[in-house]
Short mmCIF file of C-alpha atoms in Angstrom, two decimals:
data_model
loop_
_atom_site.label_atom_id
_atom_site.label_comp_id
_atom_site.label_asym_id
_atom_site.label_seq_id
_atom_site.Cartn_x
_atom_site.Cartn_y
_atom_site.Cartn_z
CA MET T 22 0.00 0.00 0.00
CA ILE T 23 1.30 3.47 -0.89
CA ALA T 24 1.52 5.79 2.07
CA THR T 25 -0.80 8.78 1.76
CA ASP T 26 -1.71 11.79 3.83
CA PRO T 27 -4.44 10.58 6.21
CA GLN T 28 -6.22 13.91 5.72
CA LEU T 29 -6.13 13.63 1.93
CA ALA T 30 -9.49 14.04 0.26
CA PHE T 31 -9.96 13.35 -3.43
CA HIS T 32 -12.89 13.39 -5.79
CA ILE T 33 -14.03 10.71 -8.22
CA MET T 34 -16.55 11.47 -10.95
CA VAL T 35 -18.10 8.06 -11.52
CA LYS T 36 -19.74 7.35 -14.87
CA PRO T 37 -22.00 4.31 -14.46
CA THR T 38 -23.18 4.57 -18.09
CA GLY T 39 -19.82 5.66 -19.47
CA SER T 40 -20.38 8.04 -22.37
CA ALA T 41 -23.88 6.70 -23.16
CA CYS T 42 -26.48 9.46 -23.25
CA ASN T 43 -30.04 9.98 -24.44
CA LEU T 44 -29.16 13.38 -25.91
CA ASN T 45 -26.92 14.42 -28.77
CA CYS T 46 -25.63 17.82 -27.64
CA THR T 47 -23.45 19.08 -30.46
CA TYR T 48 -20.68 20.40 -28.22
CA CYS T 49 -20.45 17.38 -25.87
CA PHE T 50 -16.86 16.22 -25.64
CA PHE T 51 -17.73 12.98 -23.84
CA LEU T 52 -19.97 11.33 -26.43
CA ARG T 53 -16.87 10.57 -28.49
CA LYS T 54 -15.33 8.58 -25.63
CA GLU T 55 -17.45 5.56 -26.61
CA ARG T 56 -14.70 4.62 -29.07
CA LEU T 57 -12.53 3.68 -26.08
CA TYR T 58 -14.88 0.76 -25.35
CA PRO T 59 -16.09 -0.78 -28.62
CA GLY T 60 -18.87 -3.30 -28.10
CA SER T 61 -19.54 -2.24 -24.51
CA ASN T 62 -23.08 -2.08 -23.12
CA PHE T 63 -21.99 0.93 -21.02
CA ARG T 64 -23.58 -0.27 -17.81
CA MET T 65 -21.74 -0.52 -14.51
CA SER T 66 -21.84 -3.99 -13.01
CA ALA T 67 -22.76 -4.74 -9.41
CA GLU T 68 -19.15 -5.83 -8.86
CA VAL T 69 -17.72 -2.49 -9.97
CA ASN T 70 -20.34 -0.55 -8.02
CA GLU T 71 -19.44 -2.32 -4.80
CA ALA T 72 -15.70 -2.07 -5.40
CA TYR T 73 -16.05 1.65 -6.03
CA ILE T 74 -18.05 2.36 -2.86
CA ARG T 75 -15.90 0.14 -0.63
CA GLN T 76 -12.59 1.48 -1.89
CA LEU T 77 -13.74 5.10 -1.88
CA PHE T 78 -14.81 4.87 1.75
CA GLU T 79 -11.71 2.94 2.82
CA ALA T 80 -9.40 5.47 1.16
CA HIS T 81 -10.91 8.51 2.91
CA GLN T 82 -9.93 9.24 6.50
CA VAL T 83 -11.63 12.63 6.42
CA PRO T 84 -15.10 13.11 7.97
CA LYS T 85 -16.98 13.59 4.69
CA VAL T 86 -16.93 11.78 1.36
CA THR T 87 -18.78 12.65 -1.84
CA VAL T 88 -20.20 10.02 -4.20
CA ALA T 89 -20.44 11.88 -7.51
CA TRP T 90 -22.59 10.35 -10.25
CA GLN T 91 -22.01 11.66 -13.76
CA GLY T 92 -22.18 10.60 -17.36
CA GLY T 93 -23.04 10.34 -20.14
CA GLU T 94 -26.46 10.36 -18.58
CA PRO T 95 -26.59 8.51 -15.22
CA THR T 96 -30.40 8.18 -15.12
CA LEU T 97 -30.07 5.57 -17.90
CA MET T 98 -28.99 3.09 -15.20
CA GLY T 99 -32.46 3.20 -13.63
CA LEU T 100 -33.39 3.85 -10.00
CA ASP T 101 -32.72 0.32 -8.73
CA PHE T 102 -29.01 0.74 -9.41
CA TYR T 103 -28.86 3.75 -7.09
CA ARG T 104 -31.02 2.12 -4.46
CA ARG T 105 -28.50 -0.71 -4.38
CA SER T 106 -25.62 1.75 -4.22
CA LEU T 107 -27.18 3.42 -1.16
CA GLU T 108 -27.36 0.01 0.49
CA LEU T 109 -23.64 -0.43 -0.22
CA GLN T 110 -22.92 3.00 1.20
CA LYS T 111 -24.65 2.08 4.44
CA LYS T 112 -22.77 -1.23 4.49
CA TYR T 113 -19.34 0.42 4.24
CA GLN T 114 -20.04 3.71 6.05
CA ARG T 115 -18.02 3.82 9.24
CA PRO T 116 -19.13 5.73 12.36
CA GLY T 117 -18.58 9.48 12.03
CA LEU T 118 -18.40 9.46 8.22
CA THR T 119 -20.82 11.76 6.41
CA VAL T 120 -21.76 10.74 2.87
CA GLU T 121 -23.05 13.11 0.20
CA ASN T 122 -24.41 11.97 -3.17
CA THR T 123 -24.26 14.34 -6.13
CA PHE T 124 -25.90 13.63 -9.44
CA GLN T 125 -25.45 15.44 -12.75
CA THR T 126 -28.28 15.02 -15.26
CA ASN T 127 -29.86 16.48 -18.37
CA GLY T 128 -33.24 15.98 -16.66
CA ILE T 129 -35.00 14.22 -19.55
CA LEU T 130 -35.94 11.08 -17.61
CA LEU T 131 -36.78 12.73 -14.30
CA ASN T 132 -40.26 12.12 -12.91
CA ASP T 133 -41.94 12.15 -9.51
CA GLU T 134 -40.38 8.83 -8.53
CA TRP T 135 -36.84 10.01 -9.28
CA CYS T 136 -37.38 13.32 -7.50
CA HIS T 137 -38.91 11.68 -4.45
CA PHE T 138 -35.87 9.39 -4.27
CA PHE T 139 -33.50 12.36 -4.53
CA HIS T 140 -35.33 14.22 -1.77
CA GLN T 141 -35.56 11.24 0.57
CA ASN T 142 -31.82 10.57 0.22
CA ASN T 143 -30.54 14.17 0.18
CA PHE T 144 -29.03 14.06 -3.30
CA LEU T 145 -27.58 17.29 -4.66
CA ILE T 146 -28.52 17.55 -8.35
CA GLY T 147 -26.69 19.35 -11.13
CA LEU T 148 -29.17 20.14 -13.91
CA SER T 149 -27.88 21.25 -17.32
CA ILE T 150 -29.68 24.12 -19.03
CA ASP T 151 -28.24 26.66 -21.46
CA GLY T 152 -30.65 29.56 -21.04
CA PRO T 153 -34.02 30.47 -22.59
CA LYS T 154 -35.57 28.14 -25.16
CA LYS T 155 -34.04 29.57 -28.34
CA LEU T 156 -30.53 29.48 -26.84
CA HIS T 157 -30.85 26.15 -25.02
CA ASP T 158 -32.29 24.29 -28.00
CA TYR T 159 -29.63 25.44 -30.44
CA TYR T 160 -27.16 22.76 -29.34
CA ARG T 161 -28.94 20.68 -26.69
CA LYS T 162 -30.99 18.30 -28.83
CA ASP T 163 -32.19 14.72 -28.43
CA LYS T 164 -31.25 11.81 -30.67
CA GLY T 165 -34.03 12.79 -33.06
CA GLY T 166 -32.68 16.31 -33.45
CA GLN T 167 -35.45 17.93 -31.38
CA GLY T 168 -34.84 20.61 -28.79
CA THR T 169 -35.04 19.64 -25.12
CA PHE T 170 -35.86 22.92 -23.36
CA ASP T 171 -39.46 22.13 -22.41
CA ARG T 172 -38.50 18.76 -20.92
CA VAL T 173 -35.64 20.26 -18.92
CA MET T 174 -37.92 22.98 -17.55
CA GLN T 175 -40.37 20.27 -16.51
CA ALA T 176 -37.53 18.51 -14.70
CA ALA T 177 -36.62 21.73 -12.88
CA ARG T 178 -40.21 22.20 -11.74
CA LEU T 179 -40.35 18.61 -10.50
CA LEU T 180 -37.16 19.12 -8.49
CA GLN T 181 -38.65 22.26 -6.98
CA LYS T 182 -41.94 20.49 -6.27
CA HIS T 183 -40.14 17.76 -4.32
CA LYS T 184 -37.80 20.26 -2.60
CA VAL T 185 -34.68 18.71 -4.10
CA GLU T 186 -31.59 20.86 -3.82
CA PHE T 187 -30.16 21.50 -7.27
CA ASN T 188 -27.58 23.60 -9.08
CA ILE T 189 -27.76 24.83 -12.64
CA LEU T 190 -24.88 23.90 -14.94
CA PHE T 191 -24.86 26.54 -17.65
CA SER T 192 -22.67 25.63 -20.64
CA ILE T 193 -21.57 28.79 -22.42
CA ASN T 194 -20.97 28.51 -26.14
CA SER T 195 -20.59 30.89 -29.06
CA LYS T 196 -24.38 31.19 -29.44
CA ASN T 197 -25.48 32.09 -25.92
CA ALA T 198 -22.32 33.95 -24.83
CA ASP T 199 -23.45 37.23 -26.35
CA ASN T 200 -26.63 37.31 -24.22
CA PRO T 201 -25.19 37.20 -20.69
CA LEU T 202 -27.81 39.24 -18.84
CA GLU T 203 -30.71 37.65 -20.71
CA VAL T 204 -29.49 34.21 -19.68
CA TYR T 205 -28.56 35.18 -16.13
CA ARG T 206 -31.90 36.86 -15.49
CA PHE T 207 -33.75 33.93 -16.99
CA LEU T 208 -32.00 31.49 -14.67
CA ARG T 209 -32.41 33.74 -11.63
CA ASP T 210 -35.91 35.10 -12.19
CA GLU T 211 -37.86 32.70 -14.40
CA LEU T 212 -36.23 29.45 -13.36
CA ASP T 213 -35.78 30.68 -9.78
CA ALA T 214 -32.34 29.08 -9.61
CA HIS T 215 -29.93 30.39 -7.00
CA PHE T 216 -26.91 28.12 -7.43
CA LEU T 217 -25.19 28.51 -10.79
CA GLN T 218 -22.04 27.28 -12.46
CA PHE T 219 -20.80 28.67 -15.77
CA ILE T 220 -18.98 26.13 -17.96
CA PRO T 221 -17.18 27.65 -20.97
CA ILE T 222 -17.28 25.37 -24.00
CA VAL T 223 -13.75 25.09 -25.39
CA GLU T 224 -13.80 22.38 -28.03
CA ARG T 225 -10.69 21.71 -30.05
CA ASP T 226 -11.25 21.12 -33.74
CA ASN T 227 -9.87 17.63 -34.38
CA GLU T 228 -11.16 14.34 -35.64
CA ASN T 229 -10.27 11.86 -32.94
CA GLY T 230 -11.61 13.80 -29.95
CA TYR T 231 -8.32 13.70 -28.04
CA GLN T 232 -6.52 16.70 -26.58
CA ILE T 233 -4.46 17.82 -29.57
CA GLY T 234 -4.32 20.90 -31.79
CA SER T 235 -4.92 24.58 -31.06
CA LYS T 236 -7.82 25.40 -33.38
CA VAL T 237 -11.26 25.49 -31.79
CA THR T 238 -14.66 24.78 -33.31
CA ASP T 239 -17.19 27.45 -34.22
CA ARG T 240 -19.25 26.26 -31.25
CA SER T 241 -16.56 27.26 -28.77
CA ILE T 242 -16.72 30.47 -26.81
CA ARG T 243 -14.12 33.08 -27.75
CA PRO T 244 -11.82 34.43 -25.01
CA ARG T 245 -13.12 38.00 -25.16
CA GLN T 246 -16.71 36.72 -25.21
CA TRP T 247 -15.92 34.87 -21.99
CA GLY T 248 -14.49 37.99 -20.39
CA ARG T 249 -17.44 40.17 -21.40
CA LEU T 250 -19.92 37.59 -20.13
CA LEU T 251 -18.23 37.36 -16.73
CA ILE T 252 -18.03 41.15 -16.46
CA GLU T 253 -21.66 41.84 -17.36
CA ILE T 254 -23.08 39.17 -15.07
CA PHE T 255 -20.69 40.08 -12.25
CA ASP T 256 -21.70 43.75 -12.40
CA GLU T 257 -25.34 42.84 -11.88
CA TRP T 258 -24.59 40.15 -9.30
CA VAL T 259 -22.29 42.28 -7.14
CA LYS T 260 -24.86 45.09 -6.87
CA ARG T 261 -27.96 43.03 -6.07
CA ASP T 262 -27.43 39.26 -5.77
CA VAL T 263 -24.49 38.58 -3.44
CA GLY T 264 -25.70 36.17 -0.78
CA SER T 265 -28.91 35.26 -2.60
CA THR T 266 -27.62 33.93 -5.92
CA PHE T 267 -24.45 31.85 -5.65
CA VAL T 268 -22.23 31.71 -8.71
CA LEU T 269 -19.58 29.03 -8.23
CA ASN T 270 -17.19 30.76 -10.64
CA PHE T 271 -17.26 34.02 -8.65
CA ASP T 272 -16.92 32.17 -5.34
CA GLY T 273 -13.89 30.31 -6.67
CA MET T 274 -12.33 33.54 -7.91
CA LEU T 275 -12.97 35.34 -4.63
CA ALA T 276 -11.09 32.55 -2.87
CA GLY T 277 -7.96 33.75 -4.68
CA TRP T 278 -8.26 37.18 -3.08
CA LEU T 279 -8.63 35.43 0.29
CA GLY T 280 -5.41 33.48 -0.30
CA MET T 281 -7.31 30.23 -0.78
CA ALA T 282 -7.10 29.67 -4.54
CA GLY T 283 -8.02 26.09 -5.30
CA THR T 284 -11.48 25.81 -3.77
CA LEU T 285 -12.25 25.12 -7.43
CA CYS T 286 -9.75 22.70 -8.94
CA ILE T 287 -9.30 24.85 -12.07
CA PHE T 288 -7.88 27.72 -9.98
CA GLY T 289 -5.57 25.66 -7.78
CA PRO T 290 -1.77 25.80 -8.28
CA THR T 291 -1.76 22.03 -8.81
CA CYS T 292 -4.46 19.47 -9.53
CA GLY T 293 -4.76 15.69 -9.65
CA LEU T 294 -7.32 15.12 -6.89
CA GLY T 295 -10.31 14.96 -9.24
CA MET T 296 -10.43 11.77 -11.30
CA ALA T 297 -12.95 9.98 -13.51
CA LEU T 298 -14.11 6.38 -13.10
CA GLU T 299 -15.52 4.61 -16.14
CA HIS T 300 -18.37 2.10 -16.05
CA ASN T 301 -15.98 -0.89 -16.10
CA GLY T 302 -13.76 0.32 -13.25
CA ASP T 303 -11.10 2.09 -15.35
CA LEU T 304 -9.75 5.16 -13.57
CA TYR T 305 -8.45 8.20 -15.48
CA SER T 306 -6.52 11.26 -14.33
CA CYS T 307 -9.39 13.70 -14.94
CA ASP T 308 -12.85 13.95 -16.46
CA HIS T 309 -11.33 16.04 -19.25
CA PHE T 310 -8.54 13.55 -19.89
CA VAL T 311 -10.34 10.25 -20.38
CA GLU T 312 -7.75 9.20 -22.92
CA PRO T 313 -5.26 6.33 -23.19
CA ASP T 314 -2.29 8.47 -22.08
CA TYR T 315 -4.07 9.31 -18.81
CA PHE T 316 -5.31 5.83 -17.93
CA LEU T 317 -4.27 4.97 -14.36
CA GLY T 318 -5.57 1.43 -14.01
CA ASN T 319 -8.66 -0.56 -13.10
CA ILE T 320 -9.93 -0.63 -9.51
CA LEU T 321 -10.83 -4.34 -9.81
CA GLN T 322 -7.14 -5.04 -10.40
CA THR T 323 -5.37 -2.32 -8.40
CA PRO T 324 -6.76 -0.66 -5.25
CA MET T 325 -8.08 2.82 -5.90
CA ILE T 326 -5.84 4.44 -3.30
CA GLU T 327 -2.73 3.14 -5.04
CA LEU T 328 -3.88 4.64 -8.33
CA VAL T 329 -4.81 7.95 -6.71
CA ALA T 330 -1.52 8.22 -4.80
CA GLY T 331 0.68 6.76 -7.52
CA GLU T 332 3.48 8.73 -9.14
CA LYS T 333 1.73 8.94 -12.51
CA GLN T 334 -1.21 10.82 -10.98
CA ARG T 335 1.01 12.92 -8.75
CA LYS T 336 3.03 13.99 -11.76
CA PHE T 337 -0.17 14.83 -13.63
CA GLY T 338 -1.13 17.13 -10.75
CA ARG T 339 2.30 18.76 -10.49
CA ASN T 340 2.49 19.39 -14.22
CA LYS T 341 -0.15 22.08 -13.93
CA ARG T 342 2.32 24.16 -11.91
CA ASP T 343 5.57 22.94 -13.43
CA THR T 344 4.60 23.60 -17.07
CA LEU T 345 3.21 27.08 -16.46
CA PRO T 346 4.72 29.53 -18.98
CA ARG T 347 6.85 32.44 -17.78
CA TYR T 348 4.20 34.83 -19.10
CA CYS T 349 1.74 33.34 -16.58
CA ARG T 350 4.22 33.15 -13.71
CA GLN T 351 4.79 36.90 -14.07
CA CYS T 352 1.08 37.77 -14.27
CA ARG T 353 -0.24 39.84 -11.36
CA PHE T 354 -3.35 37.64 -11.23
CA LEU T 355 -1.44 34.37 -10.90
CA PHE T 356 -2.55 34.12 -7.25
CA ALA T 357 -6.19 33.81 -8.35
CA CYS T 358 -5.93 31.96 -11.67
CA ASN T 359 -2.85 29.68 -11.60
CA GLY T 360 -3.20 29.13 -15.32
CA GLU T 361 -6.78 27.79 -14.97
CA CYS T 362 -7.54 24.26 -16.26
CA PRO T 363 -4.78 22.34 -18.09
CA LYS T 364 -7.29 21.23 -20.72
CA ASN T 365 -7.44 24.83 -21.97
CA ARG T 366 -3.68 25.45 -22.01
CA PHE T 367 -2.99 24.76 -25.67
CA ILE T 368 -2.03 28.09 -27.27
CA LYS T 369 1.24 30.05 -27.20
CA THR T 370 2.01 33.11 -25.10
CA PRO T 371 2.66 36.44 -26.82
CA ASP T 372 6.40 35.64 -26.73
CA GLY T 373 5.86 32.19 -28.30
CA GLU T 374 6.05 29.87 -25.28
CA PRO T 375 3.58 26.93 -25.38
CA GLY T 376 1.11 26.07 -22.62
CA HIS T 377 -0.82 29.34 -22.48
CA ASN T 378 -4.50 29.21 -21.56
CA TYR T 379 -6.89 29.77 -24.46
CA LEU T 380 -9.25 31.79 -22.22
CA CYS T 381 -6.54 34.00 -20.71
CA ALA T 382 -7.56 37.24 -22.43
CA GLY T 383 -11.07 36.88 -21.05
CA TYR T 384 -9.90 36.07 -17.54
CA ARG T 385 -7.44 38.98 -17.47
CA ALA T 386 -10.16 41.41 -18.58
CA PHE T 387 -12.50 40.11 -15.89
CA TYR T 388 -9.92 40.11 -13.08
CA SER T 389 -8.90 43.68 -13.90
CA HIS T 390 -12.52 44.78 -13.94
CA ALA T 391 -13.56 42.97 -10.74
CA GLU T 392 -10.40 43.56 -8.69
CA GLN T 393 -11.70 46.41 -6.49
CA ASN T 394 -14.94 44.56 -5.70
CA MET T 395 -13.08 41.35 -4.97
CA ARG T 396 -10.74 43.12 -2.55
CA ILE T 397 -13.66 44.74 -0.72
CA MET T 398 -15.55 41.44 -0.39
CA ALA T 399 -12.39 39.67 0.78
CA ASP T 400 -11.87 42.41 3.39
CA LEU T 401 -15.46 42.05 4.59
CA LEU T 402 -15.00 38.30 5.03
CA ARG T 403 -11.70 38.74 6.89
CA ARG T 404 -13.50 41.08 9.29
CA GLY T 405 -16.03 38.36 10.03
CA GLN T 406 -18.75 40.08 8.03
CA ASN T 407 -20.74 38.81 5.07
CA ALA T 408 -19.65 39.49 1.51
CA ASP T 409 -23.13 40.83 0.73
CA GLY T 410 -22.13 43.99 2.57
CA ILE T 411 -20.67 45.14 -0.72
CA MET T 412 -24.20 45.75 -1.99
CA ASN T 413 -24.69 48.38 0.73
CA ILE T 414 -21.49 50.07 -0.38
CA TRP T 415 -22.70 50.10 -3.97
CA GLU T 416 -26.06 51.48 -2.89
CA ASP T 417 -24.37 54.21 -0.85
CA ALA T 418 -22.13 55.15 -3.75
CA GLU T 419 -25.01 55.31 -6.22
CA VAL T 420 -27.29 57.31 -3.93
CA ARG T 421 -24.50 59.80 -3.12
CA SER T 422 -23.77 60.14 -6.81
CA LYS T 423 -27.45 60.85 -7.50
CA ALA T 424 -27.53 63.38 -4.65
CA LYS T 425 -24.50 65.16 -6.07
CA VAL T 426 -25.93 65.33 -9.59
CA THR T 427 -29.29 66.63 -8.38
CA ARG T 428 -27.66 68.98 -5.79
CA ILE T 429 -29.43 67.46 -2.77
CA GLY T 430 -28.47 69.16 0.47
CA ARG T 431 -27.61 67.49 3.77
CA ASN T 432 -31.02 68.33 5.24
CA ASP T 433 -33.03 67.30 2.17
CA PRO T 434 -34.85 63.93 2.03
CA CYS T 435 -32.52 61.10 1.04
CA PRO T 436 -33.08 60.07 -2.60
CA CYS T 437 -33.17 56.39 -1.58
CA GLY T 438 -36.76 56.94 -0.36
CA SER T 439 -36.15 56.10 3.30
CA GLY T 440 -37.86 59.31 4.49
CA GLN T 441 -34.79 60.32 6.51
CA LYS T 442 -32.65 63.35 5.88
CA PHE T 443 -29.79 62.72 3.51
CA LYS T 444 -27.21 63.46 6.24
CA LYS T 445 -28.78 60.80 8.49
CA CYS T 446 -29.01 58.19 5.74
CA HIS T 447 -26.82 57.73 2.68
CA GLY T 448 -25.05 61.04 3.26
CA ARG T 449 -22.99 59.36 5.95
CA ALA T 450 -19.68 57.98 4.69
CA ARG T 451 -18.96 54.47 5.87
CA LYS T 452 -15.88 54.90 8.03
CA GLU T 453 -14.57 51.37 7.55
CA PHE T 454 -14.39 51.79 3.78
CA GLY T 455 -13.96 55.55 3.45
CA ARG T 456 -16.00 56.64 0.47
CA GLY T 457 -16.48 53.08 -0.78
CA LEU T 458 -16.48 52.60 -4.52
CA LYS T 459 -15.43 55.43 -6.78
#
């Protein structure tokens, strides 16, 4: 057995149906992975299911472990598979260990029975939706070429009906990237979703589906599109939605300003603690690197912990830091970005060094734009306050600006509508932040 840190926690995205899916989303990088397993039925056996649960629990000496179901489309396994897996979890759960099940789905097969099961067993669901109907249906189609928006919305309503906690996974492509506020407001207001994750589609234009080449498809988001989208949504979020709508991307970025970069794996200085398990027990270095060069072994033949802690996987994790170009190492936002995800590091830097992140221009534009707000929120959190305090600062700044333009005096009613005199309301500067935002 390879010695490991007893506090080490790692994450396995398990794919019980492999790449099999009931949709045919044009930009999906995982559908092409079926060529790795010709002739497979893409269904996880009871043997692999039990080996996965047992080894995952044995390998973790931390108080909480996450069982993460992904795909393909995991609902294709049917409910009985997951009922059996919960029995296995209870069988191998030791005293003091908390178990969380997460489940990523396109929602097409969800019904009352599925949602009742999720609620009863405290599953956290990730539901994929790409915005309003015309934007969602452009790429997210079923096998017959029909759009899926109406069925996904029905799934969302069922999850809400059964009080199932769920996040929205919003894939951003070249078609919906130019409508950031329309999409954000749809998700927040019409869908009533308050936990969001933005996933930029970066799809390299090659025939075999492996990580080669530097040309991207027309479906892929462009770097400056990505930056503009983050900026426009952030500007609305930071003024009115902090603390009520949680955007995983912004939370992960804010961690950099708190000196904790890496709460999201893409922003950590190294990686290697998030792997992918195929339906037959094959373990790969990462969900984005399910390729022969990144095959670690099979958990029916080699214990999971040995594969996780082995030198091949450790080197994969270190390479994120060790192959970072000089251009990135000298960037003033390195502390927050760390070169982002290795899957996107396939272009050259301005001085010709390989390994530069395709999305860098967008990230740099966003970080420059958001820096002052990020520093203020980080300062609030260090003081033991909530980050949503920044909305009060924005409100103060905007009301004072309005008062200045309209020449409101200190004894006039405050333009915020409180009924108080301006000097007793927004006319007071907040001492802890001076004049707040300029």
